[in-house]
Amino acid sequence: MHVLLPARHLLPSLLCYKPHYRPISSLSIAPALVRSEGHSGGRWVPATSTFPVLDPSSGRELLSVSDFGVQETREAVRSAHTAFQSWRVTLAKERSVLLRKWSELMMQNKEDLAKLITAENGKPLKESLGEVVYAASFLEWFSEEARRVYGDFIPSPAKNKRILAVKQPVGVATIITPWNFPSAMITRKVGAALAAGCTVVVKPAEDTPLSALALAELADQAGIPGGVYNVTPCSRQKTPTVGEVLCTDPLVAKISFTGSTATGKVLLKHAADTVKRVSMELGGHAPLIVFDSANLDQAVAGAVASKFRNSGQTCVCSNRLLVQKGIHDAFVQKLAAAMNKELFVGSGFDERTTQGPLINERAVEKVEKQIQDAVARGARVVCGGKRHSLGGTFFQPTLLSDVTTDMMCTQEETFGPVAPVIKFDSEEEAIAIANSVNVGLAGYFFSQDPAQIWRVAEQLEVGMVGVNEGIVSSAEAPFGGVKQSGIGREGSKYGIDEYLEIKYICYGGL
Ligand code: NAP
């Protein structure tokens, strides 16, 4: 049933203000952290041209950044390869100490790093601070894991032979990251790579290179040797050619990518020619299932947390809300009320803001297209549904009911603040809908029935399950997906394996 809220319930989300442009010079960020050149071989390197980094709140330019091309990128790969020869033989404890120092410097500079994230990504400052702490936690975690890379001594079938399996770093790793977590998507990979003894070349997203460059400054300050952490910023125009170099250069041994499934497939094709190791953290389309057995308040809080973080722009955001018929109407009503009470749209630098702008116009157009398609096919807009009156790329947090599985929003990732609610009858139906897509990153469900909890957790075709919980990520837990959501795991005790080869040594003649 469509739940129409009285107009006054919609008022709070309209009580917003005009965002104002904050030039980067006005943000009181330590000048050493505001970098406009690439970082290669331990040096700041200009390019022959630059590209603008924009403030998504106003569309105005924050800074011009060096636009690396093929030549600068090859040079960065060579630097990483040279540095690998000495980094690979440093003691695990030395690498551990340096990673810890890097993590500590992030924490000491967390306010400045957070301001950079909010400036280039638009997310609320509180969320940016959370991201910096989360990002630093990967360096800390892998500083500990660096010292726990064990091999095996295997019982031999022959009396005169001994069998050992040792682990060695794979080599230079290309790290390609998206804009939605400008800092954490880098450290989640780089922490593991450096701990294993690999060196890296990082290509950040065009929209958010500033955080990647600030991390390079802190890596230098931590004493990480030149060439171990390189950054090749580039414009979207140059990305395909730079990306090709990074994924085909014979000196590169490993590609670790986080981004869309479509781009991941391009990179996998590049990787095939030289048979590089790959880790792929790709798109999601998370179901969030609310069973009749759920605690309603817990389910509503979980839905708000998992759907609207970063304005819906995370790969693990719930993207399809499946709600059982007995609890459906109450859930929709409570969720709408919570959205109107708790979500505040505005500039990331305003303390009240919970919803910053979307990253760019393309993102807004995708959200609009999905809503138009859903409404044309019979969905109802319970709240939101339009561009926000603040203009630019601000969008109203949106709740759709009467959603069906033929609608675009249930078939592809939204990456925006739209919560589409699908009503279902039975547990089997919910699982069938949840598993009907070709990706499987995160999935959430709310139930107080222990038997149902085991059944559903085991049947969901995803890499990560939140049971009565909307936020699941941490450095300690394995992050990754199944199906077309990717290959490999990041974080946790498993993450470092992505950067290690197993070598078998047969010691004979004994
Ligand atoms: P995207 O378009 O795939 O871009 C991601 C990165 O790949 C950017 O640095 C981009 O550079 C680069 N890129 C694009 N085309 C390339 C090419 N031909 N060669 C080399 N690099 C290329 O993804 P996005 O829109 O920025 O990010 C959103 C997507 O990331 C969503 O699908 C989301 O689910 C996914 N994601 C997944 C995870 C996870 O852990 N599974 C985490 C976060 C996000 P430019 O910026 O220059 O285009």
XYZ file of C-alpha atoms and ligand atoms in Angstrom:
558
model
C 0.000 0.000 0.000
C 1.230 3.476 -0.794
C 1.924 5.468 2.353
C 1.290 9.155 1.944
C 2.826 11.229 4.687
C 1.274 14.530 5.697
C 3.131 17.414 4.061
C 4.631 18.615 7.359
C 6.631 15.369 7.561
C 8.412 16.391 4.408
C 9.378 19.793 5.730
C 12.634 19.019 7.568
C 14.368 17.806 4.430
C 13.525 21.090 2.775
C 14.948 23.186 5.595
C 18.304 23.490 3.932
C 20.615 26.310 3.014
C 22.681 27.429 0.085
C 26.061 25.745 0.114
C 28.918 28.109 -0.265
C 32.123 27.631 -2.163
C 35.118 26.986 0.078
C 38.380 27.615 -1.807
C 40.967 25.111 -0.675
C 43.165 27.938 0.613
C 40.415 28.867 3.097
C 40.312 25.413 4.709
C 43.460 25.833 6.867
C 44.956 22.564 5.667
C 48.717 22.145 6.270
C 50.226 23.322 2.943
C 52.448 20.220 2.710
C 49.288 18.098 2.351
C 47.823 20.072 -0.537
C 49.684 18.688 -3.524
C 49.155 19.305 -7.200
C 51.992 17.246 -8.706
C 52.269 13.496 -9.171
C 54.577 11.460 -6.970
C 57.121 9.179 -8.570
C 60.387 7.744 -7.289
C 60.049 9.746 -4.076
C 59.847 13.076 -5.937
C 57.015 15.451 -6.774
C 56.735 15.372 -10.552
C 54.888 17.869 -12.779
C 53.323 16.890 -16.107
C 53.093 18.870 -19.326
C 49.413 19.638 -18.663
C 46.998 19.802 -15.747
C 43.342 18.983 -15.065
C 40.938 20.689 -12.672
C 39.754 19.019 -9.481
C 36.240 20.264 -8.773
C 34.295 20.948 -5.595
C 31.110 18.860 -6.077
C 29.139 21.265 -3.856
C 29.632 24.197 -6.208
C 31.161 22.776 -9.382
C 34.033 25.235 -8.986
C 37.704 24.401 -9.310
C 39.615 23.492 -6.171
C 43.038 22.930 -7.682
C 44.801 22.118 -10.952
C 46.603 18.796 -10.749
C 49.335 17.344 -12.997
C 47.793 15.266 -15.759
C 50.082 12.258 -16.090
C 50.314 10.655 -19.504
C 51.924 7.499 -20.828
C 55.510 8.696 -20.392
C 55.155 9.839 -16.757
C 53.260 6.666 -15.953
C 55.933 4.380 -17.421
C 58.491 6.322 -15.410
C 56.476 5.753 -12.219
C 56.283 2.011 -12.983
C 60.072 1.922 -13.489
C 60.567 3.731 -10.161
C 58.322 1.218 -8.433
C 60.219 -1.639 -10.042
C 63.598 -0.246 -8.968
C 62.330 0.318 -5.431
C 60.931 -3.215 -5.329
C 64.440 -4.701 -5.537
C 65.343 -3.241 -2.142
C 61.877 -3.065 -0.506
C 61.292 -6.792 -1.001
C 64.356 -7.631 1.105
C 63.665 -5.245 3.984
C 62.840 -7.052 7.179
C 59.159 -7.588 7.820
C 59.642 -5.716 11.068
C 61.096 -2.703 9.242
C 58.115 -2.591 6.897
C 55.834 -2.976 9.883
C 57.382 -0.012 11.692
C 57.111 2.220 8.609
C 53.471 1.301 7.980
C 52.620 1.993 11.595
C 54.347 5.361 11.409
C 52.368 6.175 8.254
C 49.143 5.227 10.012
C 50.039 7.379 13.022
C 50.770 10.354 10.779
C 47.348 9.918 9.181
C 45.768 10.032 12.616
C 47.814 13.090 13.605
C 46.628 14.844 10.441
C 43.112 13.440 10.415
C 41.287 16.761 10.459
C 43.247 18.053 7.459
C 42.858 14.797 5.540
C 39.127 14.855 6.258
C 38.818 18.396 4.922
C 40.519 17.293 1.710
C 38.048 14.415 1.333
C 35.055 16.676 1.908
C 36.451 19.275 -0.493
C 36.995 16.860 -3.385
C 34.271 14.257 -2.708
C 31.570 16.352 -1.003
C 30.747 13.913 1.814
C 29.939 15.368 5.244
C 33.014 16.210 7.303
C 31.961 13.728 9.996
C 31.918 10.932 7.415
C 35.268 12.103 6.038
C 36.777 11.912 9.510
C 35.350 8.409 9.818
C 36.912 7.520 6.479
C 40.360 8.778 7.542
C 40.227 6.699 10.731
C 39.045 3.696 8.709
C 41.792 4.285 6.114
C 44.507 4.580 8.788
C 43.233 1.378 10.393
C 44.265 -0.592 7.276
C 47.849 0.670 7.532
C 47.873 -0.202 11.207
C 46.315 -3.622 10.608
C 48.749 -4.525 7.840
C 51.699 -3.211 9.859
C 50.779 -6.064 12.202
C 50.100 -8.604 9.453
C 53.510 -7.857 7.840
C 55.123 -9.885 10.633
C 52.823 -12.875 10.278
C 53.553 -14.056 6.735
C 54.283 -17.687 7.440
C 55.248 -20.492 5.084
C 54.900 -24.243 5.567
C 57.170 -27.181 6.207
C 55.429 -30.125 4.576
C 55.993 -33.831 5.405
C 57.968 -35.285 2.510
C 57.131 -38.546 0.670
C 60.904 -39.228 0.215
C 63.468 -39.729 2.969
C 66.153 -37.696 1.199
C 63.985 -34.657 0.415
C 62.406 -31.875 2.418
C 59.465 -29.780 1.202
C 58.984 -26.118 2.025
C 56.450 -23.551 0.866
C 57.591 -19.957 1.265
C 55.699 -16.755 0.498
C 57.229 -13.958 -1.529
C 55.924 -10.560 -2.715
C 54.484 -10.645 -6.242
C 56.244 -7.451 -7.372
C 54.992 -4.065 -8.562
C 51.254 -3.640 -8.007
C 49.049 -1.238 -9.955
C 46.360 0.195 -7.701
C 43.334 1.815 -9.429
C 40.745 3.366 -7.119
C 37.360 5.136 -7.264
C 36.271 8.522 -5.910
C 33.758 7.357 -3.293
C 36.390 6.560 -0.636
C 39.360 8.632 -1.826
C 41.577 7.526 1.057
C 40.338 4.166 2.357
C 40.186 2.403 -1.019
C 43.899 3.205 -1.378
C 45.114 2.148 2.068
C 43.046 -1.059 2.030
C 45.171 -2.184 -0.926
C 48.457 -0.385 -0.307
C 48.697 -1.469 3.341
C 48.534 -5.119 2.271
C 50.867 -4.614 -0.705
C 53.595 -2.833 1.231
C 53.345 -5.248 4.150
C 53.912 -8.131 1.722
C 57.002 -6.425 0.256
C 55.415 -5.122 -2.970
C 55.734 -1.573 -4.287
C 52.792 0.284 -5.850
C 51.692 2.760 -8.482
C 48.368 4.304 -7.516
C 46.006 5.812 -10.101
C 43.314 7.678 -8.176
C 40.009 8.729 -9.721
C 39.993 11.977 -11.690
C 37.500 13.450 -9.216
C 39.583 12.765 -6.078
C 43.370 12.757 -6.544
C 44.101 15.117 -3.616
C 43.744 12.496 -0.878
C 46.055 10.096 -2.754
C 48.686 12.835 -3.048
C 48.366 13.850 0.615
C 48.996 10.195 1.486
C 52.214 10.374 -0.563
C 53.400 13.330 1.496
C 52.730 11.400 4.710
C 54.455 8.299 3.303
C 57.549 10.458 2.720
C 57.309 11.872 6.240
C 57.001 8.335 7.635
C 60.284 7.404 5.935
C 58.850 5.022 3.344
C 61.594 4.867 0.702
C 61.140 6.718 -2.604
C 59.519 4.620 -5.322
C 57.605 2.377 -2.927
C 54.383 4.457 -3.095
C 53.907 6.305 -6.399
C 50.857 8.283 -7.529
C 49.934 8.973 -11.162
C 47.006 11.396 -11.200
C 45.323 11.832 -14.575
C 42.242 13.272 -16.237
C 39.371 11.039 -17.339
C 40.435 11.766 -20.913
C 43.843 10.164 -20.331
C 42.592 7.365 -18.063
C 42.166 4.710 -20.807
C 45.757 5.073 -22.091
C 47.295 5.477 -18.633
C 45.209 2.541 -17.440
C 46.430 0.426 -20.326
C 50.070 1.147 -19.451
C 49.428 0.299 -15.822
C 47.742 -2.980 -16.719
C 50.028 -4.168 -19.510
C 53.548 -2.962 -18.639
C 55.713 -6.081 -18.208
C 57.229 -4.614 -15.037
C 53.820 -4.721 -13.348
C 53.000 -8.056 -11.705
C 49.643 -7.375 -10.109
C 46.547 -5.249 -10.674
C 44.273 -4.332 -7.815
C 41.168 -2.428 -8.854
C 38.157 -1.008 -7.074
C 35.423 0.458 -9.242
C 32.611 -0.482 -11.557
C 32.141 -3.961 -12.983
C 32.286 -2.518 -16.518
C 35.752 -1.025 -15.957
C 36.873 -4.159 -14.135
C 36.131 -6.199 -17.252
C 38.269 -3.854 -19.382
C 41.167 -4.223 -16.942
C 40.785 -8.010 -16.825
C 41.178 -8.071 -20.614
C 44.308 -5.914 -20.341
C 45.682 -8.229 -17.665
C 45.173 -11.337 -19.780
C 47.974 -10.688 -22.272
C 50.712 -10.743 -19.667
C 48.791 -12.996 -17.230
C 48.977 -10.627 -14.277
C 47.588 -11.407 -10.858
C 44.331 -9.526 -10.270
C 42.128 -8.400 -7.395
C 38.797 -6.903 -8.407
C 36.472 -5.071 -6.006
C 33.568 -4.275 -8.306
C 29.999 -3.046 -8.227
C 27.290 -4.185 -5.848
C 23.504 -4.216 -5.779
C 22.868 -5.110 -2.163
C 19.504 -6.476 -1.057
C 18.263 -5.463 2.388
C 15.532 -7.857 3.483
C 13.122 -7.092 6.305
C 11.219 -10.172 7.432
C 7.970 -10.101 9.415
C 10.067 -11.463 12.286
C 12.292 -8.347 12.338
C 12.607 -5.764 15.058
C 11.073 -2.847 13.148
C 13.124 -0.057 14.740
C 16.347 -1.971 14.218
C 15.439 -2.572 10.579
C 14.642 1.093 9.950
C 17.892 2.248 11.594
C 19.842 -0.359 9.591
C 18.192 0.727 6.340
C 18.990 4.421 6.923
C 22.609 3.594 7.834
C 23.250 1.233 4.949
C 21.341 3.187 2.283
C 22.247 6.818 2.864
C 25.911 6.790 3.888
C 27.895 8.936 1.450
C 24.523 9.905 -0.131
C 24.060 6.313 -1.266
C 27.381 6.274 -3.084
C 29.041 3.200 -1.631
C 29.387 -0.216 -3.212
C 27.867 -1.823 -0.105
C 24.882 0.541 0.139
C 21.609 -1.347 0.244
C 20.113 -0.894 -3.184
C 16.927 -2.968 -3.022
C 14.780 -3.006 0.100
C 12.718 -6.212 0.183
C 10.029 -6.034 2.854
C 7.648 -8.830 3.858
C 3.951 -8.043 3.496
C 3.089 -8.215 7.211
C 5.554 -5.514 8.226
C 5.655 -3.621 4.927
C 3.349 -0.656 5.584
C 4.706 0.052 9.048
C 8.275 -0.166 7.726
C 7.658 2.257 4.857
C 5.965 4.747 7.163
C 8.724 4.578 9.780
C 11.498 4.741 7.214
C 9.967 7.840 5.613
C 9.647 9.493 9.016
C 13.273 8.619 9.881
C 14.517 9.969 6.555
C 12.682 13.228 7.031
C 13.883 13.583 10.602
C 17.491 12.455 10.286
C 18.686 13.302 6.790
C 19.841 16.819 6.083
C 21.043 17.833 2.628
C 23.805 20.395 2.297
C 27.467 21.236 1.969
C 29.762 18.695 3.595
C 31.315 21.491 5.613
C 28.049 22.289 7.413
C 27.809 20.436 10.727
C 24.135 19.582 10.195
C 24.708 17.876 6.879
C 24.220 14.149 6.559
C 23.790 14.152 2.757
C 26.356 15.919 0.603
C 26.091 16.449 -3.155
C 26.406 13.578 -5.609
C 29.832 13.392 -7.166
C 28.923 14.822 -10.579
C 26.138 15.475 -13.068
C 26.374 11.966 -14.577
C 25.536 10.532 -11.155
C 22.451 12.765 -10.838
C 21.251 11.839 -14.304
C 21.463 8.129 -13.470
C 19.391 8.631 -10.317
C 16.791 10.698 -12.205
C 16.549 8.106 -14.949
C 15.949 5.299 -12.460
C 13.242 7.265 -10.640
C 11.494 8.233 -13.883
C 11.554 4.624 -15.057
C 10.215 3.356 -11.713
C 7.381 5.910 -11.630
C 6.465 5.168 -15.259
C 6.142 1.491 -14.297
C 3.916 2.158 -11.275
C 6.208 3.010 -8.333
C 5.127 5.727 -5.929
C 7.363 8.450 -4.585
C 6.866 8.428 -0.799
C 9.395 11.187 -0.250
C 12.027 13.034 -2.251
C 12.221 12.129 -5.931
C 13.764 15.304 -7.311
C 16.910 17.368 -7.570
C 17.292 19.386 -4.403
C 16.474 23.090 -4.380
C 20.126 23.753 -3.507
C 20.811 23.057 -7.172
C 24.000 21.587 -8.614
C 24.317 17.892 -7.862
C 22.316 17.899 -4.621
C 19.490 15.356 -4.672
C 16.596 14.720 -2.300
C 16.798 11.492 -0.284
C 14.142 9.412 -2.010
C 11.866 6.593 -0.915
C 9.918 4.635 -3.535
C 7.202 2.108 -2.726
C 5.253 -0.310 -4.950
C 8.496 -1.181 -6.684
C 8.622 -4.275 -8.872
C 11.495 -6.334 -10.187
C 11.092 -5.147 -13.782
C 12.183 -1.620 -12.832
C 15.654 -0.342 -13.675
C 16.376 0.537 -10.028
C 16.042 -3.116 -9.053
C 18.211 -4.356 -11.882
C 21.286 -2.112 -11.675
C 23.296 -0.343 -8.999
C 21.909 3.151 -8.258
C 24.857 4.770 -6.482
C 22.635 7.520 -5.162
C 20.117 8.332 -2.399
C 17.190 6.232 -3.630
C 15.575 3.521 -1.496
C 13.207 1.351 -3.580
C 10.903 -0.915 -1.545
C 9.692 -4.218 -3.003
C 6.936 -6.080 -1.131
C 7.280 -9.902 -0.882
C 5.260 -12.812 0.528
C 7.636 -15.615 1.521
C 11.257 -16.184 2.541
C 11.826 -18.225 -0.633
C 10.560 -15.354 -2.781
C 12.850 -12.849 -1.022
C 15.912 -15.046 -1.513
C 15.036 -15.628 -5.156
C 14.753 -11.866 -5.777
C 17.923 -11.116 -3.799
C 19.914 -13.718 -5.780
C 18.445 -12.876 -9.189
C 21.201 -10.406 -10.154
C 24.657 -11.087 -11.596
C 26.558 -9.322 -8.796
C 26.906 -10.213 -5.109
C 28.869 -7.892 -2.867
C 26.957 -7.170 0.371
C 23.523 -8.263 1.571
C 21.597 -7.404 4.720
C 18.594 -8.838 6.455
C 16.602 -8.252 9.607
C 15.041 -11.126 11.504
C 14.706 -12.248 15.123
C 14.184 -15.901 14.170
C 17.451 -17.864 14.735
C 16.607 -20.645 12.293
C 15.680 -18.115 9.619
C 18.913 -16.204 10.302
C 21.052 -19.271 9.537
C 18.980 -20.247 6.495
C 19.091 -16.814 4.899
C 22.732 -16.011 5.768
C 23.792 -19.243 4.079
C 21.627 -18.804 0.993
C 22.375 -15.199 0.060
C 24.754 -15.107 -2.923
C 26.992 -12.312 -1.642
C 30.478 -11.963 -0.173
C 29.370 -10.122 2.991
C 26.205 -10.462 5.064
C 24.888 -8.036 7.671
C 22.439 -9.743 10.048
C 20.443 -7.110 11.942
C 23.239 -4.727 10.994
C 23.588 -2.119 8.239
C 27.328 -1.339 8.523
C 29.747 -4.255 8.156
C 33.168 -2.982 7.027
C 36.298 -3.079 9.188
C 40.003 -3.736 8.718
C 39.665 -7.026 10.604
C 36.942 -8.498 8.346
C 37.350 -9.881 4.799
C 35.863 -7.482 2.249
C 34.904 -8.691 -1.216
C 32.229 -10.061 -3.470
C 31.071 -13.069 -5.469
C 29.710 -13.314 -9.041
C 30.500 -10.139 -11.020
C 31.236 -8.198 -7.830
C 34.816 -9.298 -8.020
C 37.748 -11.526 -7.300
C 39.701 -11.659 -4.040
C 39.390 -10.251 -0.538
C 40.759 -7.116 1.095
C 41.469 -6.375 4.750
C 41.504 -9.161 7.347
C 44.112 -11.912 7.583
C 43.302 -12.870 3.974
C 44.066 -9.487 2.346
C 47.839 -9.849 2.338
C 47.651 -13.108 0.338
C 46.569 -11.075 -2.693
C 50.140 -9.688 -2.850
C 52.050 -12.904 -2.137
C 53.193 -15.797 -4.299
C 53.724 -19.256 -2.862
C 57.051 -20.762 -3.837
C 57.656 -24.471 -3.335
C 61.242 -25.397 -2.478
C 62.274 -29.039 -2.702
C 65.494 -29.562 -0.741
C 67.014 -32.831 -1.970
C 70.194 -34.914 -1.633
C 69.833 -35.322 2.097
P 34.821 3.501 -12.401
O 34.263 4.410 -13.399
O 35.011 2.079 -12.753
O 36.222 4.162 -11.956
C 37.046 3.602 -10.976
C 38.493 3.912 -11.306
O 38.833 3.293 -12.541
C 38.769 5.403 -11.493
O 40.070 5.681 -11.052
C 38.686 5.544 -13.002
O 39.384 6.669 -13.491
C 39.352 4.261 -13.417
N 39.094 3.857 -14.792
C 37.979 4.042 -15.536
N 38.168 3.523 -16.780
C 39.429 3.002 -16.808
C 40.226 2.355 -17.805
N 39.772 2.116 -19.036
N 41.481 1.984 -17.476
C 41.962 2.208 -16.234
N 41.270 2.835 -15.257
C 40.007 3.207 -15.539
O 33.980 3.498 -11.073
P 33.419 4.768 -10.279
O 32.163 5.232 -10.893
O 34.500 5.761 -10.085
O 33.142 4.093 -8.856
C 31.907 3.563 -8.545
C 31.910 2.063 -8.714
O 32.898 1.492 -7.872
C 30.603 1.436 -8.285
O 30.234 0.448 -9.196
C 30.944 0.817 -6.938
O 30.114 -0.257 -6.577
C 32.347 0.411 -7.141
N 33.037 0.268 -5.863
C 33.333 -0.994 -5.453
C 33.951 -1.169 -4.233
C 34.293 -2.540 -3.747
O 35.085 -2.644 -2.799
N 33.760 -3.589 -4.324
C 34.268 -0.062 -3.442
C 33.946 1.214 -3.906
C 33.326 1.352 -5.135
P 38.568 8.049 -13.825
O 38.144 8.602 -12.535
O 39.579 8.900 -14.495
O 37.426 7.665 -14.708
